[in-house]
């Protein structure tokens, strides 16, 4: 992800860095190039506009043109702007980057994690990845349950992933409906002394009212501490619209972006936080169950700018 964006921004900013003095027109031209590179990477237009306006304002405010190293100052302003766009706070005084926003495990155990998203986004795989990490690294006892009663093999798929990840799954009861499965999972979680119950909801090909109503009903029944949208980075601009719809209708607490290992242009990642105000918490970087990364805004910004 970000390869092409990184190439383009890298060459614009390298050009600035190399120059000794800068004229206002140089900065304007560079900002036009940055704007174009972001749009080509599928970043949403309003997000690009805000970003460019903010960078320009800071460049004027900090009197960049009068400084000894104007090019480097512009690069730093663009970098900090990217970090903010991605949802990261500014680094602390001593330069230590802020910690990524973690998963919310607060509350009376078992806490529920609701995994939502479109079909094929990587929801089931991501559920197993997170469960595996919570159990292995964080020493939490995790139970997973699939609420997908529409796709024939969905519940079976989670069971198989559970076996691979060595995470328990709720026994399958044929014919049971999503809200009832969710309630049974929470009960099994309570009786079994689990810390976290992960609920993998059904996906559809498109956002529709039936899907939203079902997710909302499961949310009401389980009061989850995380409602995590799983979104495929490869779907670009559409992923942002999906995130916006889910957030408005059911309320999200976090986003997991999948297929970050692919050649997505990266605009989805850059726009999602700005559009939904909801943090990207995790990245899926491959098909394997350990291919999960925390989202560090500063590292991503660094990767984009090279
Ligand atoms: P669901 O329909 O949303 O539950 O999607 P699945 O979990 O079944 O995933 C669909 C496909 O995407 C599977 O082949 C997964 O192995 C693959 N997948 C999931 N996450 C990632 C990822 O981060 N990177 C890559 N390359 N493939 C992924």
Short mmCIF file of C-alpha atoms and ligand atoms in Angstrom, two decimals:
data_model
loop_
_atom_site.label_atom_id
_atom_site.label_comp_id
_atom_site.label_asym_id
_atom_site.label_seq_id
_atom_site.Cartn_x
_atom_site.Cartn_y
_atom_site.Cartn_z
CA UNK A 1 0.00 0.00 0.00
CA UNK A 2 1.04 3.61 -0.57
CA UNK A 3 3.80 2.77 -3.07
CA UNK A 4 2.67 5.13 -5.79
CA UNK A 5 1.66 7.91 -3.37
CA UNK A 6 4.97 7.56 -1.61
CA UNK A 7 6.89 7.86 -4.90
CA UNK A 8 5.02 11.00 -5.91
CA UNK A 9 5.10 12.81 -2.58
CA UNK A 10 8.70 11.76 -2.08
CA UNK A 11 9.82 13.40 -5.30
CA UNK A 12 7.84 16.62 -4.69
CA UNK A 13 9.22 17.00 -1.20
CA UNK A 14 12.75 15.99 -2.17
CA UNK A 15 12.67 18.83 -4.66
CA UNK A 16 11.78 21.27 -1.86
CA UNK A 17 14.32 19.87 0.56
CA UNK A 18 17.19 20.35 -1.86
CA UNK A 19 16.54 24.03 -2.47
CA UNK A 20 18.20 26.63 -0.27
CA UNK A 21 15.74 29.51 -0.45
CA UNK A 22 12.08 29.12 -1.39
CA UNK A 23 9.69 31.57 -2.99
CA UNK A 24 6.01 31.60 -2.22
CA UNK A 25 5.34 30.33 -5.73
CA UNK A 26 7.59 27.28 -5.09
CA UNK A 27 5.52 26.34 -2.05
CA UNK A 28 2.28 26.91 -3.98
CA UNK A 29 3.46 24.67 -6.81
CA UNK A 30 4.55 21.98 -4.34
CA UNK A 31 1.14 22.12 -2.64
CA UNK A 32 -0.59 21.71 -6.01
CA UNK A 33 1.55 18.60 -6.63
CA UNK A 34 0.82 17.22 -3.15
CA UNK A 35 -2.90 17.84 -3.70
CA UNK A 36 -2.83 15.94 -7.00
CA UNK A 37 -0.87 13.02 -5.52
CA UNK A 38 -3.40 12.67 -2.67
CA UNK A 39 -6.36 12.79 -5.06
CA UNK A 40 -4.75 10.20 -7.33
CA UNK A 41 -4.32 7.96 -4.28
CA UNK A 42 -8.12 8.14 -3.74
CA UNK A 43 -8.10 10.38 -0.70
CA UNK A 44 -11.55 11.99 -0.36
CA UNK A 45 -11.73 15.51 -1.82
CA UNK A 46 -12.89 17.36 1.33
CA UNK A 47 -10.10 15.68 3.29
CA UNK A 48 -7.52 16.80 0.71
CA UNK A 49 -8.87 20.37 0.75
CA UNK A 50 -8.68 20.63 4.54
CA UNK A 51 -5.22 19.14 4.55
CA UNK A 52 -3.78 21.55 1.99
CA UNK A 53 -5.43 24.56 3.65
CA UNK A 54 -3.98 23.55 7.00
CA UNK A 55 -0.47 22.99 5.64
CA UNK A 56 -0.49 26.38 3.91
CA UNK A 57 -1.75 28.14 7.03
CA UNK A 58 0.99 26.59 9.13
CA UNK A 59 3.66 27.40 6.57
CA UNK A 60 2.63 31.07 6.68
CA UNK A 61 2.24 31.07 10.48
CA UNK A 62 5.69 29.63 11.00
CA UNK A 63 7.26 32.04 8.53
CA UNK A 64 8.82 29.16 6.69
CA UNK A 65 10.18 31.25 3.84
CA UNK A 66 12.34 33.31 6.19
CA UNK A 67 13.84 30.27 7.89
CA UNK A 68 17.29 28.83 7.20
CA UNK A 69 15.96 25.49 5.94
CA UNK A 70 12.57 26.30 4.42
CA UNK A 71 12.32 23.05 2.42
CA UNK A 72 12.81 20.92 5.49
CA UNK A 73 10.26 22.93 7.43
CA UNK A 74 7.64 22.41 4.73
CA UNK A 75 8.38 18.67 4.74
CA UNK A 76 7.92 18.58 8.51
CA UNK A 77 4.62 20.47 8.29
CA UNK A 78 3.37 18.01 5.63
CA UNK A 79 4.52 15.07 7.78
CA UNK A 80 2.77 16.38 10.91
CA UNK A 81 -0.36 17.09 8.85
CA UNK A 82 -0.39 13.50 7.59
CA UNK A 83 -0.02 12.15 11.11
CA UNK A 84 -2.98 14.23 12.23
CA UNK A 85 -5.04 13.18 9.21
CA UNK A 86 -4.36 9.57 10.17
CA UNK A 87 -5.58 10.25 13.69
CA UNK A 88 -2.30 10.42 15.54
CA UNK A 89 -1.64 13.04 18.15
CA UNK A 90 1.46 15.18 17.80
CA UNK A 91 4.61 13.63 19.30
CA UNK A 92 5.34 14.66 22.87
CA UNK A 93 7.96 17.34 23.68
CA UNK A 94 10.82 14.84 23.76
CA UNK A 95 9.77 13.48 20.36
CA UNK A 96 8.35 10.13 21.55
CA UNK A 97 5.49 9.13 19.26
CA UNK A 98 2.08 8.64 20.91
CA UNK A 99 0.93 5.08 21.64
CA UNK A 100 -1.59 3.67 19.17
CA UNK A 101 -5.17 3.53 20.35
CA UNK A 102 -5.65 0.07 21.85
CA UNK A 103 -8.64 -2.23 22.07
CA UNK A 104 -11.10 -1.43 24.83
CA UNK A 105 -11.21 -4.28 27.33
CA UNK A 106 -12.77 -2.25 30.11
CA UNK A 107 -15.96 -3.51 31.69
CA UNK A 108 -17.34 -6.49 33.50
CA UNK A 109 -15.99 -9.63 31.77
CA UNK A 110 -16.80 -11.03 29.38
CA UNK A 111 -16.64 -7.90 27.23
CA UNK A 112 -18.14 -8.26 23.76
CA UNK A 113 -16.33 -7.28 20.55
CA UNK A 114 -18.63 -6.89 17.60
CA UNK A 115 -16.96 -7.37 14.21
CA UNK A 116 -18.89 -5.76 11.36
CA UNK A 117 -18.32 -5.11 7.66
CA UNK A 118 -19.13 -6.21 4.15
CA UNK A 119 -18.84 -9.77 2.93
CA UNK A 120 -15.32 -10.56 1.79
CA UNK A 121 -13.74 -7.69 3.72
CA UNK A 122 -11.74 -10.16 5.80
CA UNK A 123 -14.03 -10.09 8.83
CA UNK A 124 -13.80 -13.74 9.84
CA UNK A 125 -10.03 -13.89 9.35
CA UNK A 126 -9.60 -10.65 11.31
CA UNK A 127 -11.81 -11.95 14.14
CA UNK A 128 -9.52 -14.96 14.49
CA UNK A 129 -6.38 -12.82 14.23
CA UNK A 130 -7.49 -10.50 17.03
CA UNK A 131 -8.71 -13.40 19.19
CA UNK A 132 -5.42 -15.20 18.77
CA UNK A 133 -3.42 -12.14 19.75
CA UNK A 134 -5.61 -11.35 22.78
CA UNK A 135 -5.17 -14.88 23.96
CA UNK A 136 -1.49 -15.44 23.21
CA UNK A 137 0.00 -12.03 23.86
CA UNK A 138 -2.44 -10.47 26.31
CA UNK A 139 -3.31 -13.68 28.14
CA UNK A 140 -7.05 -13.15 27.78
CA UNK A 141 -9.46 -16.06 27.58
CA UNK A 142 -11.39 -15.59 24.33
CA UNK A 143 -14.55 -17.17 22.89
CA UNK A 144 -15.53 -16.58 19.25
CA UNK A 145 -18.98 -16.99 17.73
CA UNK A 146 -20.18 -16.56 14.15
CA UNK A 147 -23.56 -14.89 13.76
CA UNK A 148 -23.57 -15.46 10.00
CA UNK A 149 -26.55 -17.72 9.43
CA UNK A 150 -26.87 -16.80 5.75
CA UNK A 151 -23.64 -17.99 4.18
CA UNK A 152 -23.72 -21.79 4.40
CA UNK A 153 -20.18 -22.49 5.61
CA UNK A 154 -19.59 -19.29 7.61
CA UNK A 155 -19.96 -20.76 11.10
CA UNK A 156 -17.88 -23.75 10.09
CA UNK A 157 -15.16 -21.42 8.72
CA UNK A 158 -14.82 -19.66 12.07
CA UNK A 159 -14.66 -23.01 13.84
CA UNK A 160 -11.77 -24.11 11.60
CA UNK A 161 -9.94 -20.81 12.14
CA UNK A 162 -10.54 -21.23 15.88
CA UNK A 163 -8.84 -24.62 15.76
CA UNK A 164 -5.88 -23.11 13.89
CA UNK A 165 -5.64 -20.20 16.31
CA UNK A 166 -6.30 -22.42 19.33
CA UNK A 167 -9.20 -20.21 20.35
CA UNK A 168 -12.55 -21.65 21.53
CA UNK A 169 -15.64 -21.21 19.39
CA UNK A 170 -19.26 -21.40 20.44
CA UNK A 171 -20.81 -24.78 19.52
CA UNK A 172 -22.98 -24.40 16.41
CA UNK A 173 -26.75 -24.86 16.88
CA UNK A 174 -28.52 -25.20 13.54
CA UNK A 175 -31.42 -22.83 12.91
CA UNK A 176 -30.62 -20.29 15.64
CA UNK A 177 -30.91 -16.60 14.70
CA UNK A 178 -28.12 -14.00 15.12
CA UNK A 179 -29.40 -12.18 18.23
CA UNK A 180 -30.06 -15.50 19.97
CA UNK A 181 -26.61 -16.81 19.04
CA UNK A 182 -25.09 -13.60 20.42
CA UNK A 183 -27.00 -13.97 23.71
CA UNK A 184 -25.98 -17.62 23.97
CA UNK A 185 -22.35 -16.63 23.34
CA UNK A 186 -22.45 -14.03 26.13
CA UNK A 187 -23.96 -16.56 28.50
CA UNK A 188 -21.34 -19.16 27.59
CA UNK A 189 -18.74 -16.43 28.09
CA UNK A 190 -20.02 -15.69 31.59
CA UNK A 191 -20.28 -19.32 32.66
CA UNK A 192 -16.96 -20.28 31.11
CA UNK A 193 -14.98 -17.47 32.75
CA UNK A 194 -14.03 -15.81 29.44
CA UNK A 195 -12.61 -12.30 29.27
CA UNK A 196 -13.69 -11.50 25.72
CA UNK A 197 -16.47 -12.77 23.45
CA UNK A 198 -15.85 -11.95 19.79
CA UNK A 199 -18.96 -11.85 17.64
CA UNK A 200 -18.40 -12.18 13.90
CA UNK A 201 -21.51 -10.74 12.26
CA UNK A 202 -22.79 -11.57 8.79
CA UNK A 203 -21.69 -9.37 5.89
CA UNK A 204 -23.54 -8.44 2.73
CA UNK A 205 -22.25 -7.40 -0.66
CA UNK A 206 -23.51 -3.86 -0.09
CA UNK A 207 -24.59 -1.78 2.85
CA UNK A 208 -28.34 -2.23 3.26
CA UNK A 209 -30.99 -1.64 5.88
CA UNK A 210 -31.39 -5.34 6.71
CA UNK A 211 -27.70 -5.63 7.53
CA UNK A 212 -27.70 -2.47 9.65
CA UNK A 213 -30.86 -3.45 11.55
CA UNK A 214 -29.34 -6.81 12.41
CA UNK A 215 -26.05 -5.33 13.60
CA UNK A 216 -27.95 -2.75 15.66
CA UNK A 217 -30.07 -5.48 17.28
CA UNK A 218 -26.99 -7.53 18.18
CA UNK A 219 -25.36 -4.41 19.59
CA UNK A 220 -28.35 -3.71 21.82
CA UNK A 221 -28.39 -7.32 23.03
CA UNK A 222 -24.68 -7.48 23.90
CA UNK A 223 -23.55 -3.93 24.76
CA UNK A 224 -20.12 -4.39 23.16
CA UNK A 225 -17.02 -2.49 24.28
CA UNK A 226 -15.73 -2.54 20.69
CA UNK A 227 -17.67 -2.26 17.46
CA UNK A 228 -14.91 -2.84 14.95
CA UNK A 229 -15.43 -2.26 11.25
CA UNK A 230 -13.34 -4.52 9.06
CA UNK A 231 -12.69 -2.75 5.76
CA UNK A 232 -10.71 -3.83 2.72
CA UNK A 233 -8.07 -1.21 1.82
CA UNK A 234 -8.26 -2.33 -1.82
CA UNK A 235 -11.82 -0.99 -2.16
CA UNK A 236 -10.51 2.58 -1.92
CA UNK A 237 -13.07 5.34 -1.78
CA UNK A 238 -15.91 2.87 -1.30
CA UNK A 239 -14.42 1.70 2.00
CA UNK A 240 -14.77 5.26 3.28
CA UNK A 241 -18.47 5.33 2.35
CA UNK A 242 -19.02 1.97 4.05
CA UNK A 243 -17.30 3.23 7.21
CA UNK A 244 -19.38 6.39 7.18
CA UNK A 245 -22.65 4.42 6.83
CA UNK A 246 -21.81 1.97 9.62
CA UNK A 247 -20.66 4.75 11.88
CA UNK A 248 -23.80 6.82 11.40
CA UNK A 249 -26.15 3.87 11.78
CA UNK A 250 -24.58 1.74 14.53
CA UNK A 251 -21.63 3.71 15.87
CA UNK A 252 -18.10 2.36 15.48
CA UNK A 253 -15.32 2.35 18.06
CA UNK A 254 -12.53 1.30 15.71
CA UNK A 255 -11.54 0.24 12.21
CA UNK A 256 -9.39 -2.64 11.11
CA UNK A 257 -8.04 -2.14 7.60
CA UNK A 258 -7.26 -5.37 5.75
CA UNK A 259 -5.16 -6.25 2.67
CA UNK A 260 -2.70 -3.53 3.53
CA UNK A 261 -0.14 -5.98 2.10
CA UNK A 262 -1.69 -5.47 -1.35
CA UNK A 263 -1.13 -2.60 -3.77
CA UNK A 264 -3.99 -0.41 -2.53
CA UNK A 265 -3.41 3.24 -3.29
CA UNK A 266 -3.96 4.06 0.37
CA UNK A 267 -6.56 6.80 0.09
CA UNK A 268 -9.02 4.82 2.20
CA UNK A 269 -6.61 4.70 5.09
CA UNK A 270 -5.93 8.39 4.76
CA UNK A 271 -9.58 9.45 4.57
CA UNK A 272 -11.28 7.12 7.00
CA UNK A 273 -10.26 8.75 10.21
CA UNK A 274 -10.98 12.24 8.93
CA UNK A 275 -14.42 11.26 7.59
CA UNK A 276 -15.63 9.12 10.53
CA UNK A 277 -13.54 10.51 13.41
CA UNK A 278 -13.13 6.87 14.28
CA UNK A 279 -9.60 5.50 14.88
CA UNK A 280 -7.97 2.93 12.66
CA UNK A 281 -6.71 0.54 15.32
CA UNK A 282 -5.35 -2.45 13.44
CA UNK A 283 -4.00 -3.48 10.04
CA UNK A 284 -4.33 -6.86 8.33
CA UNK A 285 -1.11 -7.46 6.43
CA UNK A 286 -1.59 -10.97 5.04
CA UNK A 287 -3.76 -14.07 5.07
CA UNK A 288 -1.99 -15.77 7.95
CA UNK A 289 -3.35 -15.46 11.48
CA UNK A 290 -0.27 -13.72 12.83
CA UNK A 291 -0.30 -11.11 10.04
CA UNK A 292 -1.78 -8.37 12.19
CA UNK A 293 -0.21 -5.01 13.02
CA UNK A 294 -1.06 -2.13 15.27
CA UNK A 295 -1.72 1.13 13.48
CA UNK A 296 0.88 3.80 14.21
CA UNK A 297 -0.02 7.07 12.48
CA UNK A 298 3.54 8.38 12.67
CA UNK A 299 5.07 5.22 11.19
CA UNK A 300 2.57 5.25 8.32
CA UNK A 301 3.27 8.93 7.65
CA UNK A 302 6.98 8.14 7.68
CA UNK A 303 6.43 5.29 5.23
CA UNK A 304 4.47 7.56 2.89
CA UNK A 305 7.07 10.31 2.92
CA UNK A 306 10.01 7.91 2.71
P1 LIG B 1 -15.32 -12.18 5.36
O1 LIG B 1 -16.28 -12.59 4.28
O2 LIG B 1 -15.37 -10.70 5.57
O3 LIG B 1 -15.46 -12.93 6.63
O4 LIG B 1 -13.85 -12.44 4.77
P2 LIG B 1 -12.81 -13.61 5.07
O5 LIG B 1 -12.26 -13.49 6.45
O6 LIG B 1 -13.41 -14.92 4.70
O7 LIG B 1 -11.63 -13.21 4.08
C1 LIG B 1 -11.77 -13.22 2.67
C2 LIG B 1 -10.40 -13.51 2.05
O8 LIG B 1 -9.51 -12.45 2.34
C3 LIG B 1 -9.74 -14.76 2.58
O9 LIG B 1 -9.13 -15.43 1.50
C4 LIG B 1 -8.68 -14.22 3.56
O10 LIG B 1 -7.57 -15.10 3.67
C5 LIG B 1 -8.30 -12.93 2.88
N1 LIG B 1 -7.75 -11.92 3.82
C6 LIG B 1 -8.26 -11.46 4.98
N2 LIG B 1 -7.47 -10.51 5.52
C7 LIG B 1 -6.41 -10.34 4.69
C8 LIG B 1 -5.24 -9.48 4.69
O11 LIG B 1 -5.01 -8.65 5.58
N3 LIG B 1 -4.40 -9.61 3.63
C9 LIG B 1 -4.62 -10.50 2.61
N4 LIG B 1 -3.74 -10.55 1.62
N5 LIG B 1 -5.70 -11.31 2.57
C10 LIG B 1 -6.59 -11.24 3.60
#
